[in-house]
XYZ file of C-alpha atoms in Angstrom:
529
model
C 43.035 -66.258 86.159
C 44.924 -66.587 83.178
C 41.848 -67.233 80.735
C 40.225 -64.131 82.257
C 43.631 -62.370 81.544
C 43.481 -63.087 77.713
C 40.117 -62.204 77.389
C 40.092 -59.010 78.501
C 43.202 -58.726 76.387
C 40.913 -59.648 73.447
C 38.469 -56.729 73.988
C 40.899 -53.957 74.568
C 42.452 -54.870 70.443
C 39.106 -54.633 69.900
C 37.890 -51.230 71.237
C 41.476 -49.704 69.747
C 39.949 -50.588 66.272
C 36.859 -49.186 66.337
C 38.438 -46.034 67.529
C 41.123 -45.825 65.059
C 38.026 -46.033 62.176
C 39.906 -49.573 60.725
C 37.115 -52.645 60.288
C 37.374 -55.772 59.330
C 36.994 -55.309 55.626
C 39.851 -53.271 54.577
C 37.297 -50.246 53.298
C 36.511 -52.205 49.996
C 32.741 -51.069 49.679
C 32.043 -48.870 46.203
C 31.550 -45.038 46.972
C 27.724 -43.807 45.187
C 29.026 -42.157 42.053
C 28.355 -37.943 41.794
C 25.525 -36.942 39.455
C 26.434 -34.313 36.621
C 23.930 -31.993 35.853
C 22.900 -31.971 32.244
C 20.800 -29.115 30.443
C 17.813 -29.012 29.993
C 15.747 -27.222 27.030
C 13.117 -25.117 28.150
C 10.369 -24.180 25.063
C 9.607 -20.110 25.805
C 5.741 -19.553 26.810
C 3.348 -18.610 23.707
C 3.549 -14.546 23.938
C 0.500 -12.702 24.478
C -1.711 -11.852 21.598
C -1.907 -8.195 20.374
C -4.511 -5.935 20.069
C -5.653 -2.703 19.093
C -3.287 -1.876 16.208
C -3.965 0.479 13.953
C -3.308 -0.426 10.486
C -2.888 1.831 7.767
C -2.208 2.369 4.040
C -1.098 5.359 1.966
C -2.438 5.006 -1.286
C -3.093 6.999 -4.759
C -6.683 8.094 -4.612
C -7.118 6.604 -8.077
C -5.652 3.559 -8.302
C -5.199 2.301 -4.762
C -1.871 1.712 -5.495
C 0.362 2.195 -2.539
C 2.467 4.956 -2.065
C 6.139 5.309 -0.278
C 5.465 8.143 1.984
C 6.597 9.786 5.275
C 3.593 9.985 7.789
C 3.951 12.331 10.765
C 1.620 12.318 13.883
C -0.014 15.120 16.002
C -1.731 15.751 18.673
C -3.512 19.739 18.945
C 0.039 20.689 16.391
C 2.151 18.717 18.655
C 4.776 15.918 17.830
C 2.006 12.917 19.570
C 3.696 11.179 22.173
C 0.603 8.431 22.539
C 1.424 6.735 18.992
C 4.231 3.913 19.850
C 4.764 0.873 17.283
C 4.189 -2.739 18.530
C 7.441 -2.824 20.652
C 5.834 0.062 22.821
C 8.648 2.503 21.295
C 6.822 6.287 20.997
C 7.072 6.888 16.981
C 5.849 10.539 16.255
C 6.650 9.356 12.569
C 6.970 6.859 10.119
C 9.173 6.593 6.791
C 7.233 3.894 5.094
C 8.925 2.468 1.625
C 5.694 0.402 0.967
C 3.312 2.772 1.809
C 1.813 0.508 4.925
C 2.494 1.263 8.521
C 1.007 0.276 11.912
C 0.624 1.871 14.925
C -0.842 1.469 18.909
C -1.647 3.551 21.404
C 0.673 3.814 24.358
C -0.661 1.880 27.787
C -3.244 4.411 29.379
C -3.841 7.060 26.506
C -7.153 8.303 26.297
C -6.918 10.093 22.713
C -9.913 8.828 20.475
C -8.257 10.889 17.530
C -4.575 11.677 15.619
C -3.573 13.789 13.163
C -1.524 12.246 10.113
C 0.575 14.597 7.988
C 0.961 12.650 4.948
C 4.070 13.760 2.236
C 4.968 11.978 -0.538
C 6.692 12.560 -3.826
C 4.852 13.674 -6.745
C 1.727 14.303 -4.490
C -0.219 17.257 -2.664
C 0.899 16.879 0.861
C -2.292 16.079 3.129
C -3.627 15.959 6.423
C -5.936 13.439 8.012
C -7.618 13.249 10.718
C -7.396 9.423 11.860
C -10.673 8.667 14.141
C -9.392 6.162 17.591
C -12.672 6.189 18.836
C -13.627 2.467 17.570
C -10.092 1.267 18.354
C -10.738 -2.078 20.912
C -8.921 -5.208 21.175
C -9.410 -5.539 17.327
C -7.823 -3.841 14.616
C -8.828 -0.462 13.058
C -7.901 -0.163 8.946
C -7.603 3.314 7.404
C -6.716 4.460 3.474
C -4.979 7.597 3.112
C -5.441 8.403 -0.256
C -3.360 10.977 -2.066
C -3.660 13.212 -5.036
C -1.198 13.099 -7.666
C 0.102 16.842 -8.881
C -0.720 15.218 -12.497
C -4.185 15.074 -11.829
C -6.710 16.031 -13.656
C -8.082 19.957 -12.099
C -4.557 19.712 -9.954
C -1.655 22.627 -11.286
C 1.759 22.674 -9.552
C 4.974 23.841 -10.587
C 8.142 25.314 -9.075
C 10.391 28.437 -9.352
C 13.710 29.233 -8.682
C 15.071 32.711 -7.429
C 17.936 34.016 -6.425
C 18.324 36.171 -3.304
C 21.111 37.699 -1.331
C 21.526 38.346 2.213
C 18.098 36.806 3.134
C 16.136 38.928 0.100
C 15.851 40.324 -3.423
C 16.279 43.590 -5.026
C 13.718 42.570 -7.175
C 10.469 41.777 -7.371
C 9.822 37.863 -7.229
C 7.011 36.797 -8.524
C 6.066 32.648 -9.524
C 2.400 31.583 -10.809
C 0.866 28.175 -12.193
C -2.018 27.514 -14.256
C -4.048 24.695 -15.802
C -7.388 25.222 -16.575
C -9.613 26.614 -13.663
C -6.708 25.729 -11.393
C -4.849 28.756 -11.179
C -2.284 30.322 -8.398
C 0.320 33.000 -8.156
C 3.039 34.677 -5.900
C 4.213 38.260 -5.418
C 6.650 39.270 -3.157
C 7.729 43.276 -2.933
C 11.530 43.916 -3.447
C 13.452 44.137 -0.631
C 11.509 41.629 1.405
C 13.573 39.200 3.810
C 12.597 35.728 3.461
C 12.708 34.492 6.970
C 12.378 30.773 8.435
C 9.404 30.008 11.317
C 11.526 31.452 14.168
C 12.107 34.455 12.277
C 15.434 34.370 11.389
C 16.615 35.524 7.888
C 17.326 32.403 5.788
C 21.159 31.629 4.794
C 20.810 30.452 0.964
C 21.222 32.327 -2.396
C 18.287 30.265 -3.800
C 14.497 30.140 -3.485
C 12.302 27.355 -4.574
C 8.656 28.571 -4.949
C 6.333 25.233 -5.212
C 3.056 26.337 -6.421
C 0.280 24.321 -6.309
C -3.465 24.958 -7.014
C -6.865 22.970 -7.801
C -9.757 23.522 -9.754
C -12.916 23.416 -7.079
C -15.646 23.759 -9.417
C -14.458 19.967 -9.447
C -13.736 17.500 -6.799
C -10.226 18.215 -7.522
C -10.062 21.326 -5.224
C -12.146 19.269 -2.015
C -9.980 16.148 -2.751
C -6.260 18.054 -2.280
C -7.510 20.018 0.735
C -6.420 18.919 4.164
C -8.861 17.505 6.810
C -9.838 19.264 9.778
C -10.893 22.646 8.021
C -14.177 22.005 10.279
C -12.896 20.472 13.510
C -14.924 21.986 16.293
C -17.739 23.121 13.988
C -21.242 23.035 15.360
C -23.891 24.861 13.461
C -22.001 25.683 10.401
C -19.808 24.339 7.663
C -17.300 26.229 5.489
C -16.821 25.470 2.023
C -13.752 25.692 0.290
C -14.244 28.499 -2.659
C -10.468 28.255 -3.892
C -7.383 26.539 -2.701
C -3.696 27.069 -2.777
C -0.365 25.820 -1.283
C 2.536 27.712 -1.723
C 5.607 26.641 -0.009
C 9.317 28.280 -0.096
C 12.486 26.930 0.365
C 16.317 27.723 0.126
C 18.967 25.593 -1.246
C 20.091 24.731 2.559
C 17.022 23.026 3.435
C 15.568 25.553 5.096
C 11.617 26.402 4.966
C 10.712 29.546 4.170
C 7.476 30.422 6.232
C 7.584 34.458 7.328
C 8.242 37.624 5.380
C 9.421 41.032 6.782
C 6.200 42.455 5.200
C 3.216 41.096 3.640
C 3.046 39.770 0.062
C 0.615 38.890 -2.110
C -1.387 35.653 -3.024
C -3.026 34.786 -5.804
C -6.076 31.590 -5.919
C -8.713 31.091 -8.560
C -12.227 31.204 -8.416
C -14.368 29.586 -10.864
C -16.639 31.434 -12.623
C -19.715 28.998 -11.831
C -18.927 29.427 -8.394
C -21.400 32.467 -8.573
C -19.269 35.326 -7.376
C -18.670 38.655 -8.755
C -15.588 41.163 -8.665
C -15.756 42.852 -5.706
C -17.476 40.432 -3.363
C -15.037 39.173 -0.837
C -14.648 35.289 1.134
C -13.209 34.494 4.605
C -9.651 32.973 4.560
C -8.187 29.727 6.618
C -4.605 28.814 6.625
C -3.045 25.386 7.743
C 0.359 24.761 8.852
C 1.075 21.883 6.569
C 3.946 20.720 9.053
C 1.853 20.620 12.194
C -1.942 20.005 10.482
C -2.984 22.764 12.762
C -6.223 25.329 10.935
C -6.096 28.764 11.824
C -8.933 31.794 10.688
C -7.233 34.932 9.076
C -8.049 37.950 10.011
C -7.560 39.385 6.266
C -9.932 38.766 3.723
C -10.085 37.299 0.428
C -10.657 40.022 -2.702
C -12.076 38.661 -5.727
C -11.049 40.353 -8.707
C -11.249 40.117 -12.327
C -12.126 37.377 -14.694
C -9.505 35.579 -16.391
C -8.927 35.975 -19.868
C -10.687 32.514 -21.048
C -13.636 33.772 -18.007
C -13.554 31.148 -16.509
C -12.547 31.946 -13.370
C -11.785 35.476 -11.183
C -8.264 36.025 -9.577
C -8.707 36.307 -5.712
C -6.144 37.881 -3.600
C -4.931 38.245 0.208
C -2.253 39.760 1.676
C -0.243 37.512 4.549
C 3.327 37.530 5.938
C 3.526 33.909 5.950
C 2.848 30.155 4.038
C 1.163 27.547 4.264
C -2.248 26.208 2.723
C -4.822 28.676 2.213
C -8.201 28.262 1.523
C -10.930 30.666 0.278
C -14.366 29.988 2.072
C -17.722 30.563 2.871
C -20.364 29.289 5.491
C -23.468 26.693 5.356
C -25.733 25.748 7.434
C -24.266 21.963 8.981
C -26.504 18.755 8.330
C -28.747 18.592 11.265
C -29.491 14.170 11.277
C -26.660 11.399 11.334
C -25.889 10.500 7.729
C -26.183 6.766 7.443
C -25.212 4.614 4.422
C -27.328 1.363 4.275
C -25.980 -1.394 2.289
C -27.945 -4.330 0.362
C -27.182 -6.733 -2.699
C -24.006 -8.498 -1.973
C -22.733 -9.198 1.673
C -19.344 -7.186 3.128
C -16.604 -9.459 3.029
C -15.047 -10.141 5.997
C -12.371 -7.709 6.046
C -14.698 -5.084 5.188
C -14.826 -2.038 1.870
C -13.611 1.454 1.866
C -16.055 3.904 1.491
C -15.095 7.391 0.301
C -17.439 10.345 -0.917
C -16.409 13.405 -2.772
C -17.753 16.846 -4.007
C -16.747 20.019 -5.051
C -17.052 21.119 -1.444
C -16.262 17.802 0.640
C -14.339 14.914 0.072
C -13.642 11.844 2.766
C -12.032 8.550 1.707
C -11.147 5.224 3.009
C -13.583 4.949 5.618
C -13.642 1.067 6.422
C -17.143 -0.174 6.272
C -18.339 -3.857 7.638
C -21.744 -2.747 8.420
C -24.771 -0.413 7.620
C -21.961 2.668 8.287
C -23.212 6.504 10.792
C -21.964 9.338 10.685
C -23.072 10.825 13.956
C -24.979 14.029 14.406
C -21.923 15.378 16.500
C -19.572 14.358 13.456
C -21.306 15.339 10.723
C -19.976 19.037 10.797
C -16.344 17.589 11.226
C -16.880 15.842 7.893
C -17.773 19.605 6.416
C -21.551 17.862 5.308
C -23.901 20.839 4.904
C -27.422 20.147 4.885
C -27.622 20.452 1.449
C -24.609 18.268 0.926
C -24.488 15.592 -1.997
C -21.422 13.952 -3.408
C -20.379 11.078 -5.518
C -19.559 7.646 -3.703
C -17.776 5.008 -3.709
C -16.930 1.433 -2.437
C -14.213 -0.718 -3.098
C -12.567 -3.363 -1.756
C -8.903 -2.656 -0.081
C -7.255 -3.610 -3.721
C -9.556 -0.770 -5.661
C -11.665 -3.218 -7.135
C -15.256 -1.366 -7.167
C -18.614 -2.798 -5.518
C -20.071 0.656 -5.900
C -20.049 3.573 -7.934
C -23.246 5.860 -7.463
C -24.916 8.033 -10.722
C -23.171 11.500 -10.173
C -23.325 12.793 -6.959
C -26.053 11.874 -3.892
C -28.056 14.031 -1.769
C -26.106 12.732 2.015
C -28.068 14.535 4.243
C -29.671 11.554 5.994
C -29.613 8.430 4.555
C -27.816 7.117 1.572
C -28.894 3.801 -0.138
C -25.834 1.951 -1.576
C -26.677 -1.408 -3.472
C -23.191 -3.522 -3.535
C -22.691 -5.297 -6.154
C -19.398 -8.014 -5.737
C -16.797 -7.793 -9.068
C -17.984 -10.929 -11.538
C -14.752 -11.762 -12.459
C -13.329 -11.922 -8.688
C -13.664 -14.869 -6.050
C -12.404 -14.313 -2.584
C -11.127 -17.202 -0.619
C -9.717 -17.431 2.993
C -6.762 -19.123 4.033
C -5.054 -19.638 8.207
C -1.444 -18.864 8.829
C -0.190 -21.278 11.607
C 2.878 -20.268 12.913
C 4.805 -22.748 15.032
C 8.233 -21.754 16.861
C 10.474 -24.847 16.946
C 13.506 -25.162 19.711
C 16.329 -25.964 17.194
C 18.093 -27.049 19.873
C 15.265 -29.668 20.479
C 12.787 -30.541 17.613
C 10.907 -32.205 19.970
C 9.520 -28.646 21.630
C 7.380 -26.317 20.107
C 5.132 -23.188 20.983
C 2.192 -21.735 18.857
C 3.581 -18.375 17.376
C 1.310 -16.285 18.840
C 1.549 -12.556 19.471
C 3.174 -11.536 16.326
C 2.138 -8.665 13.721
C 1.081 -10.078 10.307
C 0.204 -8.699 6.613
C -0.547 -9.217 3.882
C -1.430 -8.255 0.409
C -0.680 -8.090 -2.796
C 2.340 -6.777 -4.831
C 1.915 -2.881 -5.103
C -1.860 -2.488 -3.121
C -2.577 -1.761 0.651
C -1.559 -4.166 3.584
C -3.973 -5.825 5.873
C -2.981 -6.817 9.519
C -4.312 -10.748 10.014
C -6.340 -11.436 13.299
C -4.581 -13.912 15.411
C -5.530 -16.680 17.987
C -3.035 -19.146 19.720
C -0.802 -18.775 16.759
C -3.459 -19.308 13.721
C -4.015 -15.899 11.946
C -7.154 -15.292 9.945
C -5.804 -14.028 6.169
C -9.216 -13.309 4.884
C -11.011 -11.989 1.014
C -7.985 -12.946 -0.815
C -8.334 -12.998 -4.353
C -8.682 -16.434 -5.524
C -5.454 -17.344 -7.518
C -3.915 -14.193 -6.850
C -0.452 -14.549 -5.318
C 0.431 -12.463 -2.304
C 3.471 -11.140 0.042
C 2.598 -12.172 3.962
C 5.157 -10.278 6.290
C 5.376 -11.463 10.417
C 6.880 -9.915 12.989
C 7.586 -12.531 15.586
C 7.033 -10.592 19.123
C 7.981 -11.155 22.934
C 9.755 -14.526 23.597
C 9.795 -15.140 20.261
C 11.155 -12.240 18.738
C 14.837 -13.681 18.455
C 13.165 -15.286 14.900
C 12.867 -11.419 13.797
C 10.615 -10.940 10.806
C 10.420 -13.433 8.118
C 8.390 -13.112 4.541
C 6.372 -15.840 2.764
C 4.513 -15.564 -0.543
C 1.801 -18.066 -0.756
C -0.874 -18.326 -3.586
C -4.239 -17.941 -2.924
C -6.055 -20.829 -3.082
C -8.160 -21.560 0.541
C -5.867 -24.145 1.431
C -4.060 -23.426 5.063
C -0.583 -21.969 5.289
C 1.744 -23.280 7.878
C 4.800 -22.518 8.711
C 7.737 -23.243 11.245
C 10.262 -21.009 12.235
C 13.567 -22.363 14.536
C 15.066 -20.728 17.130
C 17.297 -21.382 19.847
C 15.555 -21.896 23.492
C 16.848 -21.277 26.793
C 18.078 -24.242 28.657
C 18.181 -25.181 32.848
C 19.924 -27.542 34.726
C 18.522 -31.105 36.025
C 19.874 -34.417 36.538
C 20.344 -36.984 34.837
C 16.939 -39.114 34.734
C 15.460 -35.814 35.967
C 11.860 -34.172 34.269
C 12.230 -31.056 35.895
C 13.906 -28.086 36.706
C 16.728 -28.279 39.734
């Protein structure tokens, strides 16, 4: 009895341990250790590429060199709300210091065309109408090209006038003249000068900006604003003479209604074939808005000028803008098509540009045989007797083309291209590479971002990019050139950086740093958490 005693003695000290959580090895077993997490860098995805920018240049019509200018966009005389700049921000206009600028069209707009008021010191302010009809994934390029008030067949000049209370107790008169360009103001004592709401204008000073063109020329064509023929069909008109006159006081304010009419002044050159007493329609444009409206009032022409060689015209209105003197032709009734042999385009295309004493249009980008269409050709203000000098250059103004005087353009238009001997174009690839400063080891292709180039002073091109190469294309061989980028989506933290790089076919690559996003993972770990 007594061994059974101890036994069960043995088995109850037994139980009491396992309950009370003791065992037999006094706990000394090593506890797993805690994993940290550790970050982890994360290279951003290659952004999207873009597409369908428009890419433009504001240039002296002479030289092609570019020109700082403010460039304001319209839609039917309406601030546009469909032109946005590549960060999808709307951008009715653009203060551009080196005369580029680029532009797309906001997600679902349907517009194929924009109006462009282009201002610029020392130059006739223009209009142009900018054609969106081609615009696609790719790129569309357009020249602007101004006229500088030095010109030759260009006048312009400005007066200063004093007024009180919104008018003068005299007469106020201005004029310019230069040849066959030829322009003058009068505006009946007593007359409030009033600002485009009608309200009598503040200041004690008027500046009267005169400015005029001679259109037996291509002077007269070449300052006038585009659009004079939107919605033509079975006529053109002509511009006979051509004036701007533009008012303002001292506080900024534009001048643009009177209380009653005054009087304006345009030439009319004698070879024009008009005598005193005939009379020509009148059009006006609102050279804030680019808007053409038909007068009502018609335009006198007068007497010869004292050298003959041209007749003062004169119109009564009770407001300011642009004016031209016109008549009517019957429109070119076929496409006009320019068909290029000799030398092959270049890649990046020429500018073609045509100009007359009754027409002008410039920087048209060609790549290919270029039509006009039949339901264009009015817009363009071709009659169907219409002939005109032209021209083709390459984006830097170096020529390919010059025709013989002017043209006939009705129909088609033979233009033999002939490359510049002392020029050779070479082609070069950007690659643009994004590396994680924070780890060298991780890079993305810098895709997606908006890149030009050109040359000191001339027009910019926008390269064509794929999975971060970009084309830079017809660069002149040895020539050295400024190449701007614009890093975009989740890569813009690298902003916009500048290179210069000489041409000389040999690729350009280049990598920017920037600091990536991290995650968390453990230690070992080749993923996320």
């Amino acid at each position: 009895m007594f061994t059974n005693k101890k036994t069960l003695l043995a088995l109850s000290v037994a139980s009491a341990l396992v309950l009370s959580g003791c065992s037999d090895n006094d706990n000394n077993d090593p506890v797993p250790p805690v994993e940290e997490p550790v970050a982890v860098v994360v290279a951003p995805e290659a952004p999207i590429e873009l597409s369908g920018v428009v890419a433009g240049n504001v240039v002296d019509g002479t030289s092609f060199d570019v020109v700082a200018a403010k460039v304001s966009f319209f839609e039917s005389g309406t601030a546009s709300t469909n032109v946005v700049d590549v960060d999808g921000n709307v951008t009715s206009s653009i203060d551009s210091e080196d005369g580029s600028f680029t532009f797309q069209l906001k997600d679902g707009a349907s517009i194929t065309q924009v109006t462009a008021v282009v201002v610029a010191d020392g130059y006739a302010t223009k209009t142009f109408i900018i054609d969106l009809s081609d615009l696609g994934d790719d790129s569309v390029e357009v020249q602007l090209g101004l006229t500088s008030l030095t010109a030759d067949g260009v006048a312009a000049e400005s007066t200063d006038v004093t007024v009180s209370g919104g008018s003068s107790a005299e007469v106020v008169t201005a004029a310019v003249a230069q040849g066959k360009a030829a322009a003058s103001v009068n505006v009946p004592a007593g007359t409030t000068f009033q600002d485009a709401d009608g309200n009598v204008i503040t200041g004690s000073t008027v500046k009267i900006a005169l400015t005029a063109a001679d259109t037996s020329g291509t002077a007269g064509a070449l300052i006038t604003p585009e659009g004079l023929n939107a919605g033509s069909t079975t006529v053109v008109k002509k511009a006979v003479a051509v004036a701007s006159v533009n008012m303002s006081d001292e506080t900024g304010t534009s001048i643009k209604k009177f209380s009653s009419p005054i009087t304006v002044n345009m030439a009319v050159p004698a070879d024009k074939g008009f005598a005193t007493g005939e009379t020509l329609s009148l059009s006006s444009q609102n050279e804030e808005t680019g808007v053409w409206t038909s007068e009502t009032q018609d335009v006198t022409i007068g007497d010869l000028s004292a050298d003959s060689s041209y007749y003062n015209a004169s119109f009564m209105t009770d407001h300011l803008t642009f004016f031209a003197a016109t008549t009517e032709s019957a429109v070119c009734a076929s496409p006009v098509r320019f068909l290029f042999t000799g030398d092959a385009i270049p890649a990046a295309g020429l500018k073609l540009s045509a100009s007359s004493s009754d027409f002008s249009f410039s920087g048209l980008t060609v790549k290919e045989n270029y039509t006009i269409s039949a339901a264009k050709v009015a817009a363009y203000g071709l009659a169907d007797d219409a002939s005109a000098s032209v021209a083709v250059k390459d984006s830097d103004g170096n020529s390919w083309f010059a025709s013989t005087g002017e043209v006939a353009l009705c129909g088609d238009v033979n233009v033999a291209l002939t490359a510049p001997a002392d020029i050779s174009y070479v082609s070069e690839a950007l690659a643009l590479t994004a590396q994680c400063s924070n780890d060298t080891a991780l890079t993305t292709p810098g895709s997606g971002a908006l890149v030009k180039y050109g040359r000191t002073g001339k027009a910019k091109r926008v390269a064509k990019g794929a999975d971060g190469s970009y084309a830079l294309t017809d660069l002149i061989e040895g020539a050295s050139y400024e190449v701007s980028v614009k890093f975009q989506g989740t890569l813009a933290a690298i902003g916009t950086k500048t290179y210069t790089i000489t041409a000389d076919g040999t690729d350009e690559p280049q990598t920017e740093a920037l600091t990536c996003d991290t995650t968390t993972g453990a230690t070992g770990a080749t993923g996320g958490n």
